[in-house]
Amino acid sequence: MNAVLHLAAVSRIHGEGATEVHALRSVTFRAHPGELVAVMGPSGSGKSTLLTLAGGLDAPTSGSVWIEGTDLASLDNAGRARIRRTSVGYVFQDFNLIPALTAAENVALPRELDGEKARIARRLALTALEEVGIADLADRFPDEMSGGQQQRVAIARAIVGERRLILADEPTGALDTDTGEEILRLLRTRCDAGAAGVMVTHEARHAAWADRVVFLRDGVVVDETGSDEPEALLADEASR
Amino acid sequence: MSIRQAMLAILEQGPMYGYQLRAEFEQRTGETWPLNIGQVYTTLTRLERDGLVEVVGHGGADETDQADTSSDRQVSYRATEAGRSEVSEWFATPVPRSQPPRDELAIKLAIAVTLPGVDVGTIIQRQRSATMASLQDYTRLKRTGRAATPTEPADLAWSLVLDALVFDAEAEVRWLDHCEARLRRAAADATEVRRQAPAATTAEEAAR
């Protein structure tokens, strides 16, 4: 199966000489359609750098980043911006909604920036909001919504227009346990429907929603758990 | 032992065969703590000896498991008055934490950090991956199995047991992260101390 996201031997060095920091050291990483991958590691392990490179917001010092078969280095700035709007959706810990826009306008924005007519962009936005269960809040402003509702809007914005790569940076970080689980359920559902998801988290309980968990230490992938079937102990229950 | 009290508590609902009793137990707990049928009957025999259950004779319950047809296993049991008060006592008394259950992982790490030539970092990483994989399994069961949308009390019970397993595994991963961070810090401090050997006491002060 072709990976939606492929990082090939990617390194990223910040600074030079005595002050240089190796944020990532020759990391190879793939996310396939239908797969949710969690990236875990302490701060400074390189997990945020990985996500930034995956979204084309930063370029690697060496190695290459491929999104849906396109090498990001082969694109100019406009090309990368287009990929970010059409293929990649971001979800941030602090939601990053535009306060002056309603939920529907926030979600429609990337489509409008991509040249979609306002009416069509709004219709796509409403569909996305419905998918995350808050169609009724379409005309509310961010400060009129709870944290969980705002994060749903952010997810709707990340998936609007059938984008197939969702990058989430501590998406549950600012939410209570139950609300956090609802957000994970949404990401999970989206990946089950065919998107590839990459989620950075430091919470094991949240990472456990992923098919694969990748552990980063000092810019290196030190281990990962597979997506094997439940152990024999629990296999009967799973098949019931 | 909790299996004994759990069986007794389930028997309060009405008379049951051993096979039914086991099914009722596993309905609530999944196959997390599998009971073999021999263990069930041994426990019933002891409960009977202690006057906590009594035999109510043959028939009455709809036993469908034909695996064992010997007559002594077709007997059903019910809780006696003494059995009922033991159950109330069990529910009224907190589970003691004064005697922590033996924790193989804590023991393993405690020994490992004191031995030269043991790669504690690798032990921690392997354990974390293994525990994480279990956590993924429990989470998968939680979101897809009968625990995902519990409609019956027994399904809710199973979902709560899964939550217990999830929190347990999560705590273990957090503890492993914590161990790793502390060992790294200790190693860094030790290097620092060696570097400033003449001023060792000062470095130790600084590390505090």
CSV table of C-alpha atoms in Angstrom, one decimal:
chain,number,residue,atom,x,y,z
A,1,MET,CA,0.0,0.0,0.0
A,2,ASN,CA,1.3,3.4,-0.9
A,3,ALA,CA,2.1,5.6,2.1
A,4,VAL,CA,0.2,8.9,2.3
A,5,LEU,CA,3.2,10.3,4.2
A,6,HIS,CA,6.7,9.1,3.8
A,7,LEU,CA,9.7,10.6,5.6
A,8,ALA,CA,12.9,9.1,4.0
A,9,ALA,CA,16.0,9.3,6.1
A,10,VAL,CA,15.1,12.7,7.3
A,11,SER,CA,17.4,14.8,9.5
A,12,ARG,CA,16.9,18.3,10.8
A,13,ILE,CA,19.7,20.3,12.3
A,14,HIS,CA,18.9,23.6,14.0
A,15,GLY,CA,21.8,26.1,14.3
A,16,GLU,CA,25.4,25.7,13.4
A,17,GLY,CA,28.8,24.8,14.9
A,18,ALA,CA,28.9,24.6,18.7
A,19,THR,CA,25.3,25.4,19.1
A,20,GLU,CA,23.9,23.0,16.5
A,21,VAL,CA,21.0,20.8,17.7
A,22,HIS,CA,20.1,17.5,15.9
A,23,ALA,CA,16.3,17.6,16.2
A,24,LEU,CA,15.9,14.5,14.0
A,25,ARG,CA,18.6,12.0,12.9
A,26,SER,CA,17.9,10.1,9.8
A,27,VAL,CA,14.3,9.2,10.7
A,28,THR,CA,12.3,7.0,8.3
A,29,PHE,CA,8.6,7.1,8.9
A,30,ARG,CA,5.5,6.1,7.0
A,31,ALA,CA,1.8,6.6,7.5
A,32,HIS,CA,-0.6,4.6,5.3
A,33,PRO,CA,-4.2,5.1,4.4
A,34,GLY,CA,-6.5,3.9,7.2
A,35,GLU,CA,-3.8,4.1,9.8
A,36,LEU,CA,-3.5,6.2,12.9
A,37,VAL,CA,0.1,6.5,14.1
A,38,ALA,CA,1.0,8.0,17.5
A,39,VAL,CA,4.4,9.5,18.1
A,40,MET,CA,5.5,9.6,21.7
A,41,GLY,CA,8.6,11.0,23.3
A,42,PRO,CA,9.7,13.4,26.0
A,43,SER,CA,10.1,17.1,25.1
A,44,GLY,CA,13.2,17.6,23.0
A,45,SER,CA,12.9,14.2,21.4
A,46,GLY,CA,12.0,15.6,18.0
A,47,LYS,CA,8.3,14.8,17.8
A,48,SER,CA,7.2,18.3,17.0
A,49,THR,CA,9.9,18.7,14.4
A,50,LEU,CA,8.7,15.5,12.8
A,51,LEU,CA,5.2,16.8,12.5
A,52,THR,CA,6.4,20.2,11.2
A,53,LEU,CA,8.4,18.5,8.5
A,54,ALA,CA,5.5,16.2,7.7
A,55,GLY,CA,3.3,19.1,7.0
A,56,GLY,CA,5.8,21.0,4.9
A,57,LEU,CA,6.0,23.8,7.4
A,58,ASP,CA,9.7,23.3,7.6
A,59,ALA,CA,12.3,21.6,5.3
A,60,PRO,CA,14.7,18.8,6.3
A,61,THR,CA,18.5,19.4,6.4
A,62,SER,CA,18.8,16.1,4.6
A,63,GLY,CA,16.5,13.3,3.5
A,64,SER,CA,13.1,13.8,1.8
A,65,VAL,CA,9.4,14.2,2.7
A,66,TRP,CA,6.8,12.7,0.4
A,67,ILE,CA,3.1,13.4,0.6
A,68,GLU,CA,0.9,11.3,-1.6
A,69,GLY,CA,3.8,10.5,-3.9
A,70,THR,CA,5.1,14.1,-4.2
A,71,ASP,CA,8.5,15.0,-3.0
A,72,LEU,CA,8.0,18.3,-1.2
A,73,ALA,CA,11.5,19.5,-2.2
A,74,SER,CA,10.4,19.3,-5.8
A,75,LEU,CA,7.7,22.0,-5.2
A,76,ASP,CA,8.1,25.8,-5.0
A,77,ASN,CA,6.5,27.7,-2.1
A,78,ALA,CA,3.2,28.0,-3.9
A,79,GLY,CA,3.1,24.3,-4.6
A,80,ARG,CA,3.8,23.4,-1.0
A,81,ALA,CA,1.2,25.8,0.2
A,82,ARG,CA,-1.3,24.1,-2.2
A,83,ILE,CA,-0.4,20.7,-0.8
A,84,ARG,CA,-0.9,22.0,2.7
A,85,ARG,CA,-4.4,23.3,1.9
A,86,THR,CA,-5.6,20.3,-0.1
A,87,SER,CA,-3.8,17.2,1.3
A,88,VAL,CA,-2.9,18.0,4.8
A,89,GLY,CA,-5.1,18.9,7.8
A,90,TYR,CA,-3.7,20.2,11.1
A,91,VAL,CA,-5.1,19.9,14.6
A,92,PHE,CA,-3.3,21.8,17.3
A,93,GLN,CA,-3.5,21.6,21.1
A,94,ASP,CA,-4.8,25.1,21.4
A,95,PHE,CA,-7.3,24.7,18.4
A,96,ASN,CA,-5.9,27.8,16.5
A,97,LEU,CA,-9.3,29.0,15.3
A,98,ILE,CA,-9.7,32.5,14.0
A,99,PRO,CA,-11.7,34.3,16.7
A,100,ALA,CA,-13.4,36.7,14.3
A,101,LEU,CA,-14.8,33.9,12.1
A,102,THR,CA,-17.7,31.6,12.9
A,103,ALA,CA,-17.3,27.8,13.1
A,104,ALA,CA,-18.4,27.4,9.5
A,105,GLU,CA,-16.2,30.3,8.3
A,106,ASN,CA,-13.2,28.8,10.0
A,107,VAL,CA,-13.8,25.5,8.4
A,108,ALA,CA,-14.5,27.0,5.0
A,109,LEU,CA,-11.4,29.1,5.0
A,110,PRO,CA,-8.9,26.6,3.6
A,111,ARG,CA,-11.3,25.8,0.7
A,112,GLU,CA,-11.9,29.5,-0.1
A,113,LEU,CA,-8.1,30.1,0.0
A,114,ASP,CA,-7.9,27.3,-2.5
A,115,GLY,CA,-10.2,29.2,-4.9
A,116,GLU,CA,-13.4,27.4,-4.1
A,117,LYS,CA,-16.6,29.6,-4.5
A,118,ALA,CA,-17.8,30.8,-1.1
A,119,ARG,CA,-21.1,29.0,-1.4
A,120,ILE,CA,-19.5,25.7,-2.2
A,121,ALA,CA,-16.9,26.2,0.5
A,122,ARG,CA,-19.6,26.7,3.0
A,123,ARG,CA,-21.5,23.6,1.9
A,124,LEU,CA,-18.3,21.6,2.3
A,125,ALA,CA,-17.8,23.2,5.7
A,126,LEU,CA,-21.3,22.2,6.9
A,127,THR,CA,-20.7,18.6,5.8
A,128,ALA,CA,-17.5,18.5,7.8
A,129,LEU,CA,-19.1,20.0,10.8
A,130,GLU,CA,-21.9,17.5,10.6
A,131,GLU,CA,-19.3,14.7,10.4
A,132,VAL,CA,-17.8,15.9,13.7
A,133,GLY,CA,-21.3,16.2,15.3
A,134,ILE,CA,-21.7,19.9,15.6
A,135,ALA,CA,-23.6,21.1,12.6
A,136,ASP,CA,-25.9,23.0,14.9
A,137,LEU,CA,-23.0,25.2,16.1
A,138,ALA,CA,-22.0,26.4,12.5
A,139,ASP,CA,-22.8,30.0,13.2
A,140,ARG,CA,-21.2,30.3,16.6
A,141,PHE,CA,-17.9,32.1,17.2
A,142,PRO,CA,-15.0,30.3,18.9
A,143,ASP,CA,-15.5,32.1,22.2
A,144,GLU,CA,-19.1,30.9,22.3
A,145,MET,CA,-18.0,27.3,22.4
A,146,SER,CA,-16.4,24.9,24.9
A,147,GLY,CA,-12.9,23.6,24.4
A,148,GLY,CA,-14.2,20.3,23.1
A,149,GLN,CA,-16.5,22.0,20.6
A,150,GLN,CA,-13.7,24.2,19.4
A,151,GLN,CA,-11.5,21.2,18.9
A,152,ARG,CA,-14.2,19.6,16.9
A,153,VAL,CA,-14.3,22.7,14.6
A,154,ALA,CA,-10.5,22.4,14.3
A,155,ILE,CA,-10.9,18.7,13.2
A,156,ALA,CA,-13.7,19.7,10.7
A,157,ARG,CA,-11.2,22.3,9.3
A,158,ALA,CA,-8.5,19.6,9.1
A,159,ILE,CA,-10.7,17.2,7.2
A,160,VAL,CA,-12.8,19.5,5.0
A,161,GLY,CA,-12.4,18.7,1.3
A,162,GLU,CA,-11.4,15.1,1.8
A,163,ARG,CA,-7.9,15.7,2.9
A,164,ARG,CA,-6.1,12.4,3.4
A,165,LEU,CA,-3.3,13.3,5.9
A,166,ILE,CA,-4.2,14.5,9.3
A,167,LEU,CA,-1.5,15.8,11.6
A,168,ALA,CA,-2.4,16.3,15.2
A,169,ASP,CA,-0.1,17.9,17.8
A,170,GLU,CA,-1.3,17.0,21.3
A,171,PRO,CA,-4.9,17.3,20.1
A,172,THR,CA,-6.3,16.4,23.5
A,173,GLY,CA,-3.8,18.4,25.6
A,174,ALA,CA,-6.2,21.1,26.6
A,175,LEU,CA,-9.3,18.9,27.1
A,176,ASP,CA,-10.7,16.8,30.0
A,177,THR,CA,-10.6,13.1,29.8
A,178,ASP,CA,-14.0,12.4,28.4
A,179,THR,CA,-13.9,15.2,25.8
A,180,GLY,CA,-10.4,14.1,24.9
A,181,GLU,CA,-11.7,10.6,24.2
A,182,GLU,CA,-14.4,12.0,21.9
A,183,ILE,CA,-11.8,13.8,19.9
A,184,LEU,CA,-9.7,10.6,19.6
A,185,ARG,CA,-12.8,8.8,18.5
A,186,LEU,CA,-13.3,11.3,15.7
A,187,LEU,CA,-9.7,11.0,14.6
A,188,ARG,CA,-10.0,7.3,14.7
A,189,THR,CA,-13.2,7.3,12.7
A,190,ARG,CA,-11.6,9.5,10.1
A,191,CYS,CA,-8.6,7.2,9.8
A,192,ASP,CA,-10.9,4.1,9.7
A,193,ALA,CA,-12.6,5.8,6.7
A,194,GLY,CA,-9.3,5.9,4.8
A,195,ALA,CA,-7.3,8.9,6.0
A,196,ALA,CA,-3.8,8.6,7.4
A,197,GLY,CA,-3.3,10.2,10.8
A,198,VAL,CA,-0.2,11.1,12.7
A,199,MET,CA,-0.7,12.2,16.3
A,200,VAL,CA,2.0,13.5,18.7
A,201,THR,CA,1.1,12.9,22.3
A,202,HIS,CA,2.8,12.3,25.6
A,203,GLU,CA,-0.2,10.5,27.0
A,204,ALA,CA,0.0,6.7,26.8
A,205,ARG,CA,-3.7,6.3,27.2
A,206,HIS,CA,-4.3,8.5,24.1
A,207,ALA,CA,-1.5,7.0,22.0
A,208,ALA,CA,-3.2,3.6,22.6
A,209,TRP,CA,-6.0,4.7,20.2
A,210,ALA,CA,-3.4,4.4,17.4
A,211,ASP,CA,-2.6,1.4,15.3
A,212,ARG,CA,1.1,2.0,15.8
A,213,VAL,CA,3.1,3.8,18.4
A,214,VAL,CA,6.5,5.2,17.5
A,215,PHE,CA,8.9,6.1,20.3
A,216,LEU,CA,11.3,9.0,19.7
A,217,ARG,CA,14.4,9.7,21.8
A,218,ASP,CA,17.0,12.4,21.0
A,219,GLY,CA,15.8,12.6,17.4
A,220,VAL,CA,15.9,8.8,16.8
A,221,VAL,CA,13.1,6.3,16.5
A,222,VAL,CA,14.0,3.8,19.2
A,223,ASP,CA,11.1,1.5,19.0
A,224,GLU,CA,7.6,1.0,17.8
A,225,THR,CA,4.6,-1.2,18.6
A,226,GLY,CA,3.0,-3.0,15.7
A,227,SER,CA,-0.7,-3.3,15.0
A,228,ASP,CA,-1.0,-7.0,15.9
A,229,GLU,CA,-4.3,-8.5,16.9
A,230,PRO,CA,-5.2,-8.6,20.5
A,231,GLU,CA,-3.4,-11.2,22.6
A,232,ALA,CA,-4.9,-14.7,23.0
A,233,LEU,CA,-6.1,-13.7,26.5
A,234,LEU,CA,-8.5,-11.3,25.0
A,235,ALA,CA,-9.0,-12.7,21.5
A,236,ASP,CA,-12.3,-14.4,22.3
A,237,GLU,CA,-13.9,-11.2,23.4
A,238,ALA,CA,-12.7,-9.4,20.3
A,239,SER,CA,-14.3,-11.9,18.0
A,240,ARG,CA,-17.7,-12.0,19.8
B,1,MET,CA,-9.2,-14.5,48.0
B,2,SER,CA,-11.5,-12.4,45.9
B,3,ILE,CA,-12.7,-15.2,43.5
B,4,ARG,CA,-14.3,-16.9,46.4
B,5,GLN,CA,-16.2,-13.8,47.5
B,6,ALA,CA,-17.0,-12.9,43.9
B,7,MET,CA,-18.5,-16.4,43.3
B,8,LEU,CA,-20.5,-16.1,46.5
B,9,ALA,CA,-21.8,-12.7,45.5
B,10,ILE,CA,-23.0,-14.0,42.1
B,11,LEU,CA,-24.7,-16.9,43.9
B,12,GLU,CA,-26.9,-14.4,45.8
B,13,GLN,CA,-28.8,-13.9,42.5
B,14,GLY,CA,-30.1,-17.5,42.7
B,15,PRO,CA,-29.0,-21.1,42.5
B,16,MET,CA,-26.5,-22.0,39.8
B,17,TYR,CA,-24.4,-24.8,38.4
B,18,GLY,CA,-20.6,-24.4,38.4
B,19,TYR,CA,-20.6,-23.8,34.6
B,20,GLN,CA,-23.2,-21.0,34.9
B,21,LEU,CA,-21.3,-19.4,37.8
B,22,ARG,CA,-18.2,-19.3,35.6
B,23,ALA,CA,-20.1,-17.8,32.7
B,24,GLU,CA,-21.6,-15.2,34.9
B,25,PHE,CA,-18.2,-14.3,36.3
B,26,GLU,CA,-16.7,-14.0,32.8
B,27,GLN,CA,-19.6,-12.0,31.5
B,28,ARG,CA,-18.5,-9.3,34.0
B,29,THR,CA,-14.8,-9.6,33.7
B,30,GLY,CA,-14.1,-10.8,30.2
B,31,GLU,CA,-11.4,-13.4,30.1
B,32,THR,CA,-9.1,-11.2,32.1
B,33,TRP,CA,-8.9,-13.7,35.0
B,34,PRO,CA,-10.0,-17.0,33.4
B,35,LEU,CA,-11.5,-19.5,35.8
B,36,ASN,CA,-11.1,-23.2,35.1
B,37,ILE,CA,-14.1,-25.3,36.0
B,38,GLY,CA,-12.1,-27.4,38.4
B,39,GLN,CA,-11.2,-24.3,40.4
B,40,VAL,CA,-14.9,-23.3,40.4
B,41,TYR,CA,-16.0,-26.7,41.9
B,42,THR,CA,-13.1,-26.8,44.3
B,43,THR,CA,-14.1,-23.3,45.6
B,44,LEU,CA,-17.8,-24.4,45.8
B,45,THR,CA,-16.9,-27.5,47.8
B,46,ARG,CA,-14.9,-25.3,50.2
B,47,LEU,CA,-17.7,-22.8,50.5
B,48,GLU,CA,-20.1,-25.7,51.2
B,49,ARG,CA,-17.7,-27.1,53.8
B,50,ASP,CA,-17.6,-23.6,55.5
B,51,GLY,CA,-21.4,-23.4,55.5
B,52,LEU,CA,-21.6,-20.5,53.1
B,53,VAL,CA,-23.4,-22.2,50.2
B,54,GLU,CA,-25.7,-25.2,50.2
B,55,VAL,CA,-26.7,-27.7,47.5
B,56,VAL,CA,-30.2,-27.3,46.2
B,57,GLY,CA,-30.3,-30.5,44.3
B,58,HIS,CA,-30.5,-31.4,40.7
B,59,GLY,CA,-32.3,-29.6,37.9
B,60,GLY,CA,-33.9,-26.3,38.1
B,61,ALA,CA,-31.4,-24.3,36.1
B,62,ASP,CA,-31.0,-24.6,32.4
B,63,GLU,CA,-27.5,-26.0,32.0
B,64,THR,CA,-26.6,-26.2,28.4
B,65,ASP,CA,-23.0,-27.3,28.6
B,66,GLN,CA,-22.9,-31.0,27.9
B,67,ALA,CA,-19.2,-31.2,28.3
B,68,ASP,CA,-19.5,-32.8,31.7
B,69,THR,CA,-22.5,-34.8,32.6
B,70,SER,CA,-21.3,-36.6,35.7
B,71,SER,CA,-24.0,-36.3,38.3
B,72,ASP,CA,-22.0,-34.5,41.0
B,73,ARG,CA,-21.4,-31.6,38.6
B,74,GLN,CA,-25.1,-31.2,37.8
B,75,VAL,CA,-25.7,-30.0,41.3
B,76,SER,CA,-26.7,-26.4,41.8
B,77,TYR,CA,-25.7,-24.3,44.8
B,78,ARG,CA,-27.1,-21.3,46.6
B,79,ALA,CA,-25.8,-18.9,49.2
B,80,THR,CA,-26.7,-19.5,52.8
B,81,GLU,CA,-27.5,-16.8,55.4
B,82,ALA,CA,-23.9,-17.0,56.5
B,83,GLY,CA,-22.8,-16.7,52.9
B,84,ARG,CA,-24.9,-13.6,52.4
B,85,SER,CA,-23.4,-11.9,55.4
B,86,GLU,CA,-19.9,-12.8,54.2
B,87,VAL,CA,-20.8,-11.0,50.9
B,88,SER,CA,-22.0,-7.9,52.7
B,89,GLU,CA,-18.8,-7.9,54.8
B,90,TRP,CA,-16.8,-8.1,51.6
B,91,PHE,CA,-18.5,-5.1,50.0
B,92,ALA,CA,-18.2,-3.2,53.3
B,93,THR,CA,-14.5,-3.7,53.7
B,94,PRO,CA,-11.9,-1.8,51.5
B,95,VAL,CA,-9.4,-4.0,49.7
B,96,PRO,CA,-6.2,-3.6,51.7
B,97,ARG,CA,-3.3,-1.9,50.1
B,98,SER,CA,-1.0,-2.4,53.1
B,99,GLN,CA,0.5,-5.5,51.4
B,100,PRO,CA,1.3,-4.3,47.9
B,101,PRO,CA,0.9,-7.2,45.4
B,102,ARG,CA,4.3,-8.4,44.2
B,103,ASP,CA,5.3,-6.3,41.3
B,104,GLU,CA,7.7,-8.2,39.1
B,105,LEU,CA,8.6,-5.2,37.0
B,106,ALA,CA,9.5,-3.0,40.0
B,107,ILE,CA,11.6,-5.8,41.4
B,108,LYS,CA,13.3,-6.4,38.1
B,109,LEU,CA,14.3,-2.7,37.7
B,110,ALA,CA,15.3,-2.4,41.4
B,111,ILE,CA,17.7,-5.2,40.9
B,112,ALA,CA,18.8,-4.1,37.4
B,113,VAL,CA,19.9,-0.6,38.5
B,114,THR,CA,22.2,-2.0,41.1
B,115,LEU,CA,24.0,-4.4,38.9
B,116,PRO,CA,26.9,-3.5,36.7
B,117,GLY,CA,26.6,-4.4,33.0
B,118,VAL,CA,22.8,-4.4,32.9
B,119,ASP,CA,21.4,-2.1,30.2
B,120,VAL,CA,18.5,-0.6,32.2
B,121,GLY,CA,17.6,1.7,29.3
B,122,THR,CA,16.9,-1.2,27.0
B,123,ILE,CA,14.9,-3.0,29.7
B,124,ILE,CA,12.7,0.1,30.1
B,125,GLN,CA,12.2,0.6,26.4
B,126,ARG,CA,11.3,-3.0,25.8
B,127,GLN,CA,8.9,-3.0,28.7
B,128,ARG,CA,7.3,0.3,27.5
B,129,SER,CA,6.7,-1.1,24.0
B,130,ALA,CA,5.2,-4.3,25.5
B,131,THR,CA,3.0,-2.4,27.9
B,132,MET,CA,2.0,0.0,25.2
B,133,ALA,CA,1.0,-2.9,23.0
B,134,SER,CA,-1.3,-4.2,25.7
B,135,LEU,CA,-2.7,-0.8,26.2
B,136,GLN,CA,-3.5,-0.7,22.5
B,137,ASP,CA,-5.3,-4.1,22.8
B,138,TYR,CA,-7.4,-2.9,25.8
B,139,THR,CA,-8.3,0.3,24.0
B,140,ARG,CA,-9.3,-1.6,20.9
B,141,LEU,CA,-11.6,-3.8,23.0
B,142,LYS,CA,-13.0,-0.7,24.7
B,143,ARG,CA,-13.9,1.0,21.5
B,144,THR,CA,-15.1,-2.0,19.4
B,145,GLY,CA,-16.3,-4.8,21.7
B,146,ARG,CA,-19.4,-5.1,23.7
B,147,ALA,CA,-17.8,-2.7,26.2
B,148,ALA,CA,-18.0,0.1,23.6
B,149,THR,CA,-21.7,0.7,24.0
B,150,PRO,CA,-22.7,-1.2,27.1
B,151,THR,CA,-26.4,-1.9,27.2
B,152,GLU,CA,-26.5,-4.5,30.0
B,153,PRO,CA,-25.0,-4.2,33.5
B,154,ALA,CA,-22.6,-7.0,32.8
B,155,ASP,CA,-21.3,-5.2,29.7
B,156,LEU,CA,-20.8,-2.0,31.8
B,157,ALA,CA,-18.9,-4.2,34.4
B,158,TRP,CA,-16.6,-5.5,31.6
B,159,SER,CA,-16.0,-2.0,30.3
B,160,LEU,CA,-15.0,-0.9,33.8
B,161,VAL,CA,-12.7,-3.8,34.2
B,162,LEU,CA,-11.1,-2.7,30.8
B,163,ASP,CA,-10.8,0.8,32.2
B,164,ALA,CA,-8.9,-0.7,35.2
B,165,LEU,CA,-6.5,-2.5,32.9
B,166,VAL,CA,-6.1,0.7,30.8
B,167,PHE,CA,-5.3,2.9,33.9
B,168,ASP,CA,-2.9,0.2,35.2
B,169,ALA,CA,-1.0,0.0,31.9
B,170,GLU,CA,-0.9,3.8,31.6
B,171,ALA,CA,0.5,4.1,35.1
B,172,GLU,CA,3.2,1.6,34.3
B,173,VAL,CA,4.2,3.5,31.1
B,174,ARG,CA,4.3,6.8,33.1
B,175,TRP,CA,6.4,5.1,35.8
B,176,LEU,CA,8.8,3.8,33.1
B,177,ASP,CA,9.1,7.3,31.6
B,178,HIS,CA,9.8,8.6,35.0
B,179,CYS,CA,12.4,5.9,35.7
B,180,GLU,CA,14.1,6.7,32.4
B,181,ALA,CA,14.2,10.4,33.1
B,182,ARG,CA,15.6,9.9,36.6
B,183,LEU,CA,18.3,7.4,35.4
B,184,ARG,CA,19.4,9.8,32.7
B,185,ARG,CA,19.6,12.6,35.2
B,186,ALA,CA,21.5,10.4,37.6
B,187,ALA,CA,23.9,9.4,34.8
B,188,ALA,CA,24.4,13.1,33.8
B,189,ASP,CA,25.1,14.0,37.4
B,190,ALA,CA,27.6,11.2,37.8
B,191,THR,CA,29.5,12.4,34.7
B,192,GLU,CA,29.5,15.9,36.1
B,193,VAL,CA,30.8,14.6,39.4
B,194,ARG,CA,33.6,12.7,37.7
B,195,ARG,CA,34.6,15.7,35.6
B,196,GLN,CA,34.8,17.9,38.7
B,197,ALA,CA,36.3,15.2,40.9
B,198,PRO,CA,38.3,17.6,43.2
B,199,ALA,CA,35.1,19.5,43.9
B,200,ALA,CA,32.8,16.5,44.2
B,201,THR,CA,31.0,17.7,47.2
B,202,THR,CA,30.1,21.0,45.5
B,203,ALA,CA,28.8,19.2,42.4
B,204,GLU,CA,26.6,17.0,44.6
B,205,GLU,CA,25.2,20.1,46.3
B,206,ALA,CA,24.5,21.7,42.9
B,207,ALA,CA,22.7,18.6,41.7
B,208,ARG,CA,20.2,18.8,44.5
